[in-house]
């Protein structure tokens, strides 16, 4: 890879730690340009969006009339999915199947938040518990592979479980808390590779796995994206994009109405994700995911660039407790701290060092975008 001089965007806080970033003559990055040119003109979190959403909600209700559930929603306990559930039930009057994937790393806060929501809304919770022996070995395989995207075992289990339940209960609509407001800047592909590339996943398991994956839920993109979405017509709806969504206000509402408790950072509902995003990724790979999160908030007017830069001066992890966190992760994975530190210092690898279907995935994304089925750009 060519080395380039350090540069940070003049509009947001994305910088050259995202190695494929491009800047225009004014020093504005391609994330920001893409947001202003392609996302903002098509984003209507106002009356127009409200009307469009109303039509979608009525359709979901109508299609779900004789079913046990009219939609499905995965609850991580994080802000977006928690708020999404509140809105779906309290405001829209929908009847979601609510599921949670327990991969063994739930923080106590997440468990608390999931339960206060489900209890107060009077819903059943479908919990998919992943075999810890398999999960542990699967996660270790990613550490051994030396790649940055070690969160795939958690991410993939979530996606596979989502489609498994949707298929099993014949549910036609997936409610997704994903949103432009807090996620308009995308994570760079080099650090967050596709979690559904089964060729890639199988290659990592074949090389580094030690335990047979008997019960872990796998789902190939061919099955869930093409078969379930385009043949069985299961639709993904992102209601938060049709209305104003301000993170701080959502947190306040959840705290007041449910006794929900906030996290110090996005994705901290999983202890593993917290470790990975606050420590492993910035310290081993030099990429801090807060740049993506803060940049999204800056572009949508929820944070100033100055505040973001100030917060980025300090690490995302707490230096006084990080040694305990490292111990926790090692102990949980049943390896020594030395072994974990060995993975930390070993040569860096990326998805391109292993079998992958990036070209096919990118080509597929281009086709879906060209025929108007997908809007988002991932690079
Ligand atoms: Zn930018």
XYZ file of N, CA and C and ligand atoms in Angstrom, residues 8-15 21 23 27-33 185 295 299, ligand 1:
61
model
N -7.227 15.203 7.333
C -8.549 15.015 7.930
C -9.530 15.917 7.196
N -10.730 15.422 6.999
C -11.752 16.161 6.246
C -12.064 17.505 6.909
N -12.322 18.508 6.099
C -12.622 19.835 6.641
C -14.081 19.951 7.076
N -14.902 18.978 6.667
C -16.327 19.039 6.995
C -16.670 18.100 8.152
N -16.161 16.856 8.085
C -16.403 15.900 9.165
C -15.052 15.511 9.785
N -14.979 14.375 10.456
C -13.697 14.012 11.080
C -13.108 12.719 10.496
N -13.581 12.324 9.318
C -12.969 11.174 8.646
C -11.578 11.593 8.166
N -10.647 10.655 8.246
C -9.274 11.004 7.887
C -8.611 9.860 7.128
N -10.028 6.760 1.436
C -10.738 8.044 1.447
C -10.185 8.944 0.336
N -10.304 13.141 -1.150
C -10.675 14.515 -0.783
C -10.791 15.379 -2.024
N -10.796 19.988 0.460
C -10.481 19.111 1.584
C -11.697 18.397 2.158
N -12.783 18.335 1.364
C -13.986 17.640 1.821
C -13.904 16.184 1.348
N -14.197 15.247 2.248
C -14.021 13.831 1.913
C -15.180 13.286 1.091
N -14.964 12.122 0.492
C -16.005 11.527 -0.349
C -17.213 11.043 0.459
N -17.020 10.759 1.763
C -18.180 10.394 2.596
C -19.146 11.578 2.660
N -18.588 12.762 2.944
C -19.420 13.960 3.071
C -20.047 14.322 1.724
N -19.244 14.260 0.662
C -19.758 14.593 -0.667
C -20.895 13.658 -1.050
N -22.472 7.914 7.510
C -21.105 7.602 7.069
C -20.879 6.115 7.306
N -18.761 11.502 12.628
C -18.944 12.160 11.325
C -20.406 12.116 10.893
N -22.547 15.498 10.123
C -23.219 15.761 8.843
C -24.724 15.959 9.017
Zn -15.729 14.266 5.567
